[in-house]
Each structure stands twice: as structure tokens, then as C-alpha cells.
Amino acid sequence: MKLLAFETATEACSVALHVDGQVLERFEIAPRRHAELSLPWAEQLLAEAGIHRNQLDGIALSRGPGAFTGVRLAIAIAQGIALALDRPLLPVSTLQALAMRAPQTAQHVLASIDARMGEIYAACFVRNAEGELQLQGSEVVIAPDAFELSSDASEWAGVGTGFGAVDGVLASRFHSRLISLDAQALPCASDVLKIAVPAMLRGEGIAPELVQPAYLRDNVALTLIEQQALRAAKGG
């Protein structure tokens, strides 16, 4: 199987290629350079693997939540390639891809991304008998002091920049239940592939026009008045 994957939902940019069990990847912390890097990296990986675009079986992508422009970019690139090749898309939750950064021994994972504006994107995952991380509850955008874990499990692995957001509130709240924490972790395309490849084998690819972004937050940016009110509430 040959799948190409894009992950551009955070400040990190990555592209990965799965070719019959082997994975090649480009990854860089590159704010505002995602559009510049993504397609050239894809071409480089295809050349390195010695295959042509038309040999791809499908295109995987991180569908959010995350930065609005980054989520839109991954969808646009993946749709364009998939439509041109008449191939299926495999959209993957950005939070689920991030959760793959947790230790493989962790049975419960809390993945969180800094959503700015005093909020985080967050979701809880549990590892099933096959070792796959499955969503428990819903993916949310929420103030970190309002988020609640999906179960009373005592041991969780925490991953993602949401743990450092808003003065580290999330990490402080669940400190006693975290067996590991990587507050610097960012999602990457190789982890998107770890989810997309089994999904492809199960026949879960969809038509390119059916992919939907997971923004979670309806308003892209706070109005000036809302920003002023938020600063005032914080004493700034």
C-alpha cells in the first residue's frame, strides 16, 4: 500500500509517505511556512521512494482541530491530489494523531493542543485490545479549568501543547493522575499514517469532496471588544 499524508494543523509542518510498510517523513517547526513546504516535500518523498503520484492508493490528512489556516491547507492539498488521481481521502483527527505520541504502554491518553484565546483543544483516548487509541467522549475546545476527564481512570499519559497553555492549568489540575507528560509534543504526518493505513485496509477511505474539517470553534478570532474584555478579566 502507498499512502501520502499531510499534517499542518499546528506550528509544525510534516509530510509522510508510506510505501509497503516503510515510512519516509519530512518534519519541521515552521510557522507560516506550511504552504511553502508541503508540496515540495511530497515531491521529494515520492522521488526518494522512486514512485510516481499515480501509484498512490490514497491520501491521508490531519483534519483538525488546530489552526484554521493549517487545517484548511491540508484539506485543500489532499483534495487537489486525490481529485486529480481519483483516489480516496483518509481524514484523521489531529488530536488522535497527537495521542500517538504517548508511550505505547499508556492505556489512557489525554491529548491537548493550545487553541489560543484562553482555550485548549482536548480529547481523551483509550487503548483497545488491538492496541489502537479510540476516542472517549468528544473532542472539545474549552477553557482548561473547565475540562473534565472522560473516566475515573487513575493513570493518564498527557501529550500536547495544551498542557502548557494558560499558565499550565491543565497540567496542574491533573498532575496527580499523569503518569507521563510531554507538553512539547506536536502531531506529525507519520502518526497520521499509523491511523490511516489500518483505516484504508478496512475500506474507510472517502470521496475527496466529502471530507469535513474539525474546527470545533465557530469564531476564527475574537473581536477587538472581546479581546479587551478578556485582558481586563485577566487583570491585563
PDB file of C-alpha atoms in Angstrom:
ATOM      1  CA  MET A   1       0.000   0.000   0.000  1.00  0.00           C
ATOM      2  CA  LYS A   2       1.163   3.503  -0.809  1.00  0.00           C
ATOM      3  CA  LEU A   3      -0.270   6.464   1.113  1.00  0.00           C
ATOM      4  CA  LEU A   4       0.811  10.100   1.263  1.00  0.00           C
ATOM      5  CA  ALA A   5      -0.068  12.084   4.415  1.00  0.00           C
ATOM      6  CA  PHE A   6      -0.162  15.793   5.333  1.00  0.00           C
ATOM      7  CA  GLU A   7      -0.215  17.320   8.822  1.00  0.00           C
ATOM      8  CA  THR A   8      -0.316  21.129   9.003  1.00  0.00           C
ATOM      9  CA  ALA A   9      -2.765  21.847  11.839  1.00  0.00           C
ATOM     10  CA  THR A  10      -0.219  23.316  14.280  1.00  0.00           C
ATOM     11  CA  GLU A  11       3.029  25.264  14.099  1.00  0.00           C
ATOM     12  CA  ALA A  12       4.676  22.045  12.935  1.00  0.00           C
ATOM     13  CA  CYS A  13       4.546  21.053   9.285  1.00  0.00           C
ATOM     14  CA  SER A  14       5.026  17.454   8.182  1.00  0.00           C
ATOM     15  CA  VAL A  15       4.522  15.218   5.178  1.00  0.00           C
ATOM     16  CA  ALA A  16       4.972  11.443   5.261  1.00  0.00           C
ATOM     17  CA  LEU A  17       4.877   8.637   2.733  1.00  0.00           C
ATOM     18  CA  HIS A  18       4.012   5.016   3.478  1.00  0.00           C
ATOM     19  CA  VAL A  19       5.276   2.551   0.876  1.00  0.00           C
ATOM     20  CA  ASP A  20       4.587  -1.112   1.610  1.00  0.00           C
ATOM     21  CA  GLY A  21       5.416  -0.843   5.297  1.00  0.00           C
ATOM     22  CA  GLN A  22       8.229   1.697   5.029  1.00  0.00           C
ATOM     23  CA  VAL A  23       7.701   5.322   6.083  1.00  0.00           C
ATOM     24  CA  LEU A  24       9.564   8.418   4.919  1.00  0.00           C
ATOM     25  CA  GLU A  25       8.874  11.797   6.524  1.00  0.00           C
ATOM     26  CA  ARG A  26       9.737  15.485   6.488  1.00  0.00           C
ATOM     27  CA  PHE A  27       9.018  17.401   9.717  1.00  0.00           C
ATOM     28  CA  GLU A  28       9.828  20.955  10.778  1.00  0.00           C
ATOM     29  CA  ILE A  29       8.589  23.535  13.253  1.00  0.00           C
ATOM     30  CA  ALA A  30       7.762  26.094  10.589  1.00  0.00           C
ATOM     31  CA  PRO A  31       5.059  28.629  11.483  1.00  0.00           C
ATOM     32  CA  ARG A  32       3.541  30.274   8.403  1.00  0.00           C
ATOM     33  CA  ARG A  33       5.633  28.160   6.001  1.00  0.00           C
ATOM     34  CA  HIS A  34       3.259  25.198   5.619  1.00  0.00           C
ATOM     35  CA  ALA A  35       2.050  26.206   2.152  1.00  0.00           C
ATOM     36  CA  GLU A  36       5.626  26.751   1.017  1.00  0.00           C
ATOM     37  CA  LEU A  37       6.901  23.385   2.245  1.00  0.00           C
ATOM     38  CA  SER A  38       4.118  20.823   1.898  1.00  0.00           C
ATOM     39  CA  LEU A  39       4.003  20.098  -1.834  1.00  0.00           C
ATOM     40  CA  PRO A  40       7.781  20.265  -2.420  1.00  0.00           C
ATOM     41  CA  TRP A  41       8.280  17.853   0.463  1.00  0.00           C
ATOM     42  CA  ALA A  42       5.683  15.499  -1.016  1.00  0.00           C
ATOM     43  CA  GLU A  43       7.511  15.525  -4.344  1.00  0.00           C
ATOM     44  CA  GLN A  44      10.829  14.903  -2.594  1.00  0.00           C
ATOM     45  CA  LEU A  45       9.453  11.906  -0.712  1.00  0.00           C
ATOM     46  CA  LEU A  46       7.939  10.399  -3.847  1.00  0.00           C
ATOM     47  CA  ALA A  47      11.251  10.833  -5.674  1.00  0.00           C
ATOM     48  CA  GLU A  48      13.165   9.345  -2.754  1.00  0.00           C
ATOM     49  CA  ALA A  49      10.879   6.316  -2.754  1.00  0.00           C
ATOM     50  CA  GLY A  50      11.114   6.015  -6.526  1.00  0.00           C
ATOM     51  CA  ILE A  51       7.380   6.170  -7.162  1.00  0.00           C
ATOM     52  CA  HIS A  52       5.030   8.453  -9.095  1.00  0.00           C
ATOM     53  CA  ARG A  53       1.886  10.151  -7.785  1.00  0.00           C
ATOM     54  CA  ASN A  54      -0.329   7.863  -9.839  1.00  0.00           C
ATOM     55  CA  GLN A  55       0.985   4.881  -7.876  1.00  0.00           C
ATOM     56  CA  LEU A  56      -0.553   6.203  -4.662  1.00  0.00           C
ATOM     57  CA  ASP A  57      -3.542   4.310  -3.285  1.00  0.00           C
ATOM     58  CA  GLY A  58      -4.883   7.221  -1.258  1.00  0.00           C
ATOM     59  CA  ILE A  59      -4.140  10.488   0.534  1.00  0.00           C
ATOM     60  CA  ALA A  60      -4.293  10.895   4.305  1.00  0.00           C
ATOM     61  CA  LEU A  61      -4.590  14.179   6.166  1.00  0.00           C
ATOM     62  CA  SER A  62      -4.968  15.678   9.590  1.00  0.00           C
ATOM     63  CA  ARG A  63      -8.460  17.232   9.587  1.00  0.00           C
ATOM     64  CA  GLY A  64      -8.206  19.269  12.803  1.00  0.00           C
ATOM     65  CA  PRO A  65      -8.816  20.620  15.293  1.00  0.00           C
ATOM     66  CA  GLY A  66      -5.981  23.084  15.051  1.00  0.00           C
ATOM     67  CA  ALA A  67      -5.061  26.339  13.376  1.00  0.00           C
ATOM     68  CA  PHE A  68      -7.784  27.268  10.901  1.00  0.00           C
ATOM     69  CA  THR A  69      -5.427  28.109   8.045  1.00  0.00           C
ATOM     70  CA  GLY A  70      -3.394  24.957   8.623  1.00  0.00           C
ATOM     71  CA  VAL A  71      -6.442  22.703   8.692  1.00  0.00           C
ATOM     72  CA  ARG A  72      -7.783  24.283   5.507  1.00  0.00           C
ATOM     73  CA  LEU A  73      -4.405  23.929   3.805  1.00  0.00           C
ATOM     74  CA  ALA A  74      -4.106  20.191   4.474  1.00  0.00           C
ATOM     75  CA  ILE A  75      -7.624  19.599   3.209  1.00  0.00           C
ATOM     76  CA  ALA A  76      -7.083  21.699   0.072  1.00  0.00           C
ATOM     77  CA  ILE A  77      -3.800  19.987  -0.824  1.00  0.00           C
ATOM     78  CA  ALA A  78      -5.115  16.488  -0.124  1.00  0.00           C
ATOM     79  CA  GLN A  79      -8.339  17.137  -2.030  1.00  0.00           C
ATOM     80  CA  GLY A  80      -6.457  18.508  -5.010  1.00  0.00           C
ATOM     81  CA  ILE A  81      -4.188  15.484  -5.282  1.00  0.00           C
ATOM     82  CA  ALA A  82      -6.968  12.986  -4.603  1.00  0.00           C
ATOM     83  CA  LEU A  83      -9.294  14.534  -7.173  1.00  0.00           C
ATOM     84  CA  ALA A  84      -6.562  14.645  -9.804  1.00  0.00           C
ATOM     85  CA  LEU A  85      -5.711  10.980  -9.219  1.00  0.00           C
ATOM     86  CA  ASP A  86      -9.252   9.765  -8.469  1.00  0.00           C
ATOM     87  CA  ARG A  87      -8.116   8.386  -5.119  1.00  0.00           C
ATOM     88  CA  PRO A  88      -9.856   8.250  -1.717  1.00  0.00           C
ATOM     89  CA  LEU A  89      -9.058  10.517   1.215  1.00  0.00           C
ATOM     90  CA  LEU A  90      -8.436   9.301   4.756  1.00  0.00           C
ATOM     91  CA  PRO A  91      -9.100  12.160   7.191  1.00  0.00           C
ATOM     92  CA  VAL A  92      -7.628  11.636  10.665  1.00  0.00           C
ATOM     93  CA  SER A  93      -8.286  13.550  13.866  1.00  0.00           C
ATOM     94  CA  THR A  94      -5.369  15.811  14.729  1.00  0.00           C
ATOM     95  CA  LEU A  95      -5.875  15.013  18.413  1.00  0.00           C
ATOM     96  CA  GLN A  96      -5.848  11.274  17.724  1.00  0.00           C
ATOM     97  CA  ALA A  97      -2.618  11.662  15.757  1.00  0.00           C
ATOM     98  CA  LEU A  98      -1.179  13.661  18.657  1.00  0.00           C
ATOM     99  CA  ALA A  99      -2.256  10.942  21.106  1.00  0.00           C
ATOM    100  CA  MET A 100       0.008   8.550  19.208  1.00  0.00           C
ATOM    101  CA  ARG A 101       2.931  10.484  20.745  1.00  0.00           C
ATOM    102  CA  ALA A 102       2.114   8.954  24.151  1.00  0.00           C
ATOM    103  CA  PRO A 103       4.019   5.875  25.381  1.00  0.00           C
ATOM    104  CA  GLN A 104       2.635   2.692  23.819  1.00  0.00           C
ATOM    105  CA  THR A 105       2.141   1.274  27.309  1.00  0.00           C
ATOM    106  CA  ALA A 106      -0.330   4.033  28.226  1.00  0.00           C
ATOM    107  CA  GLN A 107      -3.912   2.792  28.348  1.00  0.00           C
ATOM    108  CA  HIS A 108      -5.489   6.228  28.745  1.00  0.00           C
ATOM    109  CA  VAL A 109      -4.250   9.290  26.875  1.00  0.00           C
ATOM    110  CA  LEU A 110      -5.248  12.934  27.159  1.00  0.00           C
ATOM    111  CA  ALA A 111      -4.230  14.860  24.044  1.00  0.00           C
ATOM    112  CA  SER A 112      -4.441  18.638  24.039  1.00  0.00           C
ATOM    113  CA  ILE A 113      -3.405  21.484  21.735  1.00  0.00           C
ATOM    114  CA  ASP A 114      -3.137  25.155  22.663  1.00  0.00           C
ATOM    115  CA  ALA A 115      -6.142  26.766  20.950  1.00  0.00           C
ATOM    116  CA  ARG A 116      -5.113  30.318  21.965  1.00  0.00           C
ATOM    117  CA  MET A 117      -7.621  32.843  23.316  1.00  0.00           C
ATOM    118  CA  GLY A 118      -7.521  31.157  26.733  1.00  0.00           C
ATOM    119  CA  GLU A 119      -8.722  27.796  25.447  1.00  0.00           C
ATOM    120  CA  ILE A 120      -7.433  24.352  24.509  1.00  0.00           C
ATOM    121  CA  TYR A 121      -8.458  21.624  22.106  1.00  0.00           C
ATOM    122  CA  ALA A 122      -8.662  18.372  24.045  1.00  0.00           C
ATOM    123  CA  ALA A 123      -9.846  14.772  23.836  1.00  0.00           C
ATOM    124  CA  CYS A 124      -9.478  11.563  25.803  1.00  0.00           C
ATOM    125  CA  PHE A 125      -8.451   8.276  24.215  1.00  0.00           C
ATOM    126  CA  VAL A 126      -8.406   4.686  25.482  1.00  0.00           C
ATOM    127  CA  ARG A 127      -6.308   1.873  24.050  1.00  0.00           C
ATOM    128  CA  ASN A 128      -8.366  -1.121  22.904  1.00  0.00           C
ATOM    129  CA  ALA A 129      -7.411  -4.803  22.792  1.00  0.00           C
ATOM    130  CA  GLU A 130      -5.795  -4.300  19.370  1.00  0.00           C
ATOM    131  CA  GLY A 131      -3.619  -1.503  20.726  1.00  0.00           C
ATOM    132  CA  GLU A 132      -5.495   1.252  18.880  1.00  0.00           C
ATOM    133  CA  LEU A 133      -6.388   4.529  20.572  1.00  0.00           C
ATOM    134  CA  GLN A 134     -10.125   5.186  20.445  1.00  0.00           C
ATOM    135  CA  LEU A 135     -11.900   8.431  21.289  1.00  0.00           C
ATOM    136  CA  GLN A 136     -13.773   8.526  24.608  1.00  0.00           C
ATOM    137  CA  GLY A 137     -16.402  11.235  24.716  1.00  0.00           C
ATOM    138  CA  SER A 138     -15.986  14.183  22.369  1.00  0.00           C
ATOM    139  CA  GLU A 139     -13.269  16.444  21.049  1.00  0.00           C
ATOM    140  CA  VAL A 140     -13.782  19.888  22.570  1.00  0.00           C
ATOM    141  CA  VAL A 141     -12.477  23.426  22.588  1.00  0.00           C
ATOM    142  CA  ILE A 142     -12.709  24.617  26.169  1.00  0.00           C
ATOM    143  CA  ALA A 143     -11.053  26.600  28.938  1.00  0.00           C
ATOM    144  CA  PRO A 144      -8.529  24.262  30.611  1.00  0.00           C
ATOM    145  CA  ASP A 145     -10.028  24.792  34.054  1.00  0.00           C
ATOM    146  CA  ALA A 146     -13.402  23.540  32.758  1.00  0.00           C
ATOM    147  CA  PHE A 147     -12.192  20.340  31.059  1.00  0.00           C
ATOM    148  CA  GLU A 148     -13.038  17.011  32.686  1.00  0.00           C
ATOM    149  CA  LEU A 149     -11.517  13.598  32.013  1.00  0.00           C
ATOM    150  CA  SER A 150     -13.810  11.058  30.356  1.00  0.00           C
ATOM    151  CA  SER A 151     -13.343   8.376  33.020  1.00  0.00           C
ATOM    152  CA  ASP A 152     -12.133   7.928  36.591  1.00  0.00           C
ATOM    153  CA  ALA A 153      -9.011   6.052  35.452  1.00  0.00           C
ATOM    154  CA  SER A 154      -6.149   6.955  37.777  1.00  0.00           C
ATOM    155  CA  GLU A 155      -3.310   6.825  35.238  1.00  0.00           C
ATOM    156  CA  TRP A 156      -3.163   9.016  32.153  1.00  0.00           C
ATOM    157  CA  ALA A 157      -0.477   9.969  29.670  1.00  0.00           C
ATOM    158  CA  GLY A 158      -0.625  13.632  28.694  1.00  0.00           C
ATOM    159  CA  VAL A 159       0.599  14.923  25.344  1.00  0.00           C
ATOM    160  CA  GLY A 160       0.462  18.255  23.588  1.00  0.00           C
ATOM    161  CA  THR A 161       0.920  21.987  23.899  1.00  0.00           C
ATOM    162  CA  GLY A 162      -2.423  22.414  25.639  1.00  0.00           C
ATOM    163  CA  PHE A 163      -0.713  21.344  28.871  1.00  0.00           C
ATOM    164  CA  GLY A 164       1.452  24.442  28.774  1.00  0.00           C
ATOM    165  CA  ALA A 165      -1.322  26.811  27.708  1.00  0.00           C
ATOM    166  CA  VAL A 166      -2.921  29.342  30.048  1.00  0.00           C
ATOM    167  CA  ASP A 167      -0.121  29.063  32.620  1.00  0.00           C
ATOM    168  CA  GLY A 168      -0.184  25.268  32.588  1.00  0.00           C
ATOM    169  CA  VAL A 169      -3.633  24.956  34.162  1.00  0.00           C
ATOM    170  CA  LEU A 170      -4.377  21.574  32.568  1.00  0.00           C
ATOM    171  CA  ALA A 171      -1.106  20.042  33.784  1.00  0.00           C
ATOM    172  CA  SER A 172      -1.675  21.417  37.285  1.00  0.00           C
ATOM    173  CA  ARG A 173      -5.247  20.140  37.522  1.00  0.00           C
ATOM    174  CA  PHE A 174      -4.416  16.549  36.593  1.00  0.00           C
ATOM    175  CA  HIS A 175      -0.868  16.348  37.908  1.00  0.00           C
ATOM    176  CA  SER A 176      -1.624  13.505  40.336  1.00  0.00           C
ATOM    177  CA  ARG A 177      -3.147  11.362  37.574  1.00  0.00           C
ATOM    178  CA  LEU A 178      -0.498  11.853  34.918  1.00  0.00           C
ATOM    179  CA  ILE A 179       2.000   9.001  34.630  1.00  0.00           C
ATOM    180  CA  SER A 180       3.778  10.838  31.816  1.00  0.00           C
ATOM    181  CA  LEU A 181       3.607  14.277  30.245  1.00  0.00           C
ATOM    182  CA  ASP A 182       5.061  15.696  27.046  1.00  0.00           C
ATOM    183  CA  ALA A 183       3.854  19.288  26.845  1.00  0.00           C
ATOM    184  CA  GLN A 184       6.026  19.943  23.785  1.00  0.00           C
ATOM    185  CA  ALA A 185       4.535  17.172  21.633  1.00  0.00           C
ATOM    186  CA  LEU A 186       3.100  18.136  18.260  1.00  0.00           C
ATOM    187  CA  PRO A 187       1.185  15.949  15.790  1.00  0.00           C
ATOM    188  CA  CYS A 188       3.085  14.594  12.802  1.00  0.00           C
ATOM    189  CA  ALA A 189       2.226  13.004   9.464  1.00  0.00           C
ATOM    190  CA  SER A 190       3.877   9.671  10.282  1.00  0.00           C
ATOM    191  CA  ASP A 191       1.379   9.234  13.123  1.00  0.00           C
ATOM    192  CA  VAL A 192      -1.445  10.210  10.780  1.00  0.00           C
ATOM    193  CA  LEU A 193      -0.301   7.254   8.670  1.00  0.00           C
ATOM    194  CA  LYS A 194      -0.366   4.888  11.658  1.00  0.00           C
ATOM    195  CA  ILE A 195      -4.103   5.567  11.861  1.00  0.00           C
ATOM    196  CA  ALA A 196      -4.806   5.923   8.147  1.00  0.00           C
ATOM    197  CA  VAL A 197      -3.161   2.702   6.951  1.00  0.00           C
ATOM    198  CA  PRO A 198      -5.404   0.383   9.029  1.00  0.00           C
ATOM    199  CA  ALA A 199      -8.391   2.559   8.070  1.00  0.00           C
ATOM    200  CA  MET A 200      -7.522   2.129   4.397  1.00  0.00           C
ATOM    201  CA  LEU A 201      -7.291  -1.639   4.849  1.00  0.00           C
ATOM    202  CA  ARG A 202     -10.779  -1.559   6.381  1.00  0.00           C
ATOM    203  CA  GLY A 203     -12.076   0.288   3.329  1.00  0.00           C
ATOM    204  CA  GLU A 204     -12.747   3.546   5.176  1.00  0.00           C
ATOM    205  CA  GLY A 205     -11.427   5.922   2.526  1.00  0.00           C
ATOM    206  CA  ILE A 206     -13.930   8.569   1.432  1.00  0.00           C
ATOM    207  CA  ALA A 207     -14.520  10.640  -1.705  1.00  0.00           C
ATOM    208  CA  PRO A 208     -12.414  13.841  -1.645  1.00  0.00           C
ATOM    209  CA  GLU A 209     -15.439  16.133  -1.700  1.00  0.00           C
ATOM    210  CA  LEU A 210     -16.822  14.546   1.487  1.00  0.00           C
ATOM    211  CA  VAL A 211     -14.008  15.495   3.831  1.00  0.00           C
ATOM    212  CA  GLN A 212     -15.028  17.861   6.624  1.00  0.00           C
ATOM    213  CA  PRO A 213     -12.688  19.940   8.786  1.00  0.00           C
ATOM    214  CA  ALA A 214     -12.959  19.727  12.576  1.00  0.00           C
ATOM    215  CA  TYR A 215     -12.684  23.349  13.612  1.00  0.00           C
ATOM    216  CA  LEU A 216     -14.650  22.979  16.903  1.00  0.00           C
ATOM    217  CA  ARG A 217     -14.541  26.742  17.414  1.00  0.00           C
ATOM    218  CA  ASP A 218     -17.084  28.683  15.373  1.00  0.00           C
ATOM    219  CA  ASN A 219     -15.434  32.084  15.552  1.00  0.00           C
ATOM    220  CA  VAL A 220     -11.987  32.275  13.980  1.00  0.00           C
ATOM    221  CA  ALA A 221     -10.858  35.241  16.053  1.00  0.00           C
ATOM    222  CA  LEU A 222     -12.136  37.257  18.953  1.00  0.00           C
ATOM    223  CA  THR A 223     -13.418  40.699  18.133  1.00  0.00           C
ATOM    224  CA  LEU A 224     -11.432  43.640  19.445  1.00  0.00           C
ATOM    225  CA  ILE A 225     -14.011  44.194  22.183  1.00  0.00           C
ATOM    226  CA  GLU A 226     -13.839  40.532  23.243  1.00  0.00           C
ATOM    227  CA  GLN A 227     -10.039  40.691  23.355  1.00  0.00           C
ATOM    228  CA  GLN A 228     -10.172  43.808  25.529  1.00  0.00           C
ATOM    229  CA  ALA A 229     -12.681  42.149  27.840  1.00  0.00           C
ATOM    230  CA  LEU A 230     -10.506  39.039  28.102  1.00  0.00           C
ATOM    231  CA  ARG A 231      -7.431  41.119  29.014  1.00  0.00           C
ATOM    232  CA  ALA A 232      -9.447  43.047  31.588  1.00  0.00           C
ATOM    233  CA  ALA A 233     -10.683  39.808  33.169  1.00  0.00           C
ATOM    234  CA  LYS A 234      -7.074  38.623  33.458  1.00  0.00           C
ATOM    235  CA  GLY A 235      -6.043  41.905  35.045  1.00  0.00           C
ATOM    236  CA  GLY A 236      -4.040  42.957  31.987  1.00  0.00           C
TER     237      GLY A 236
END
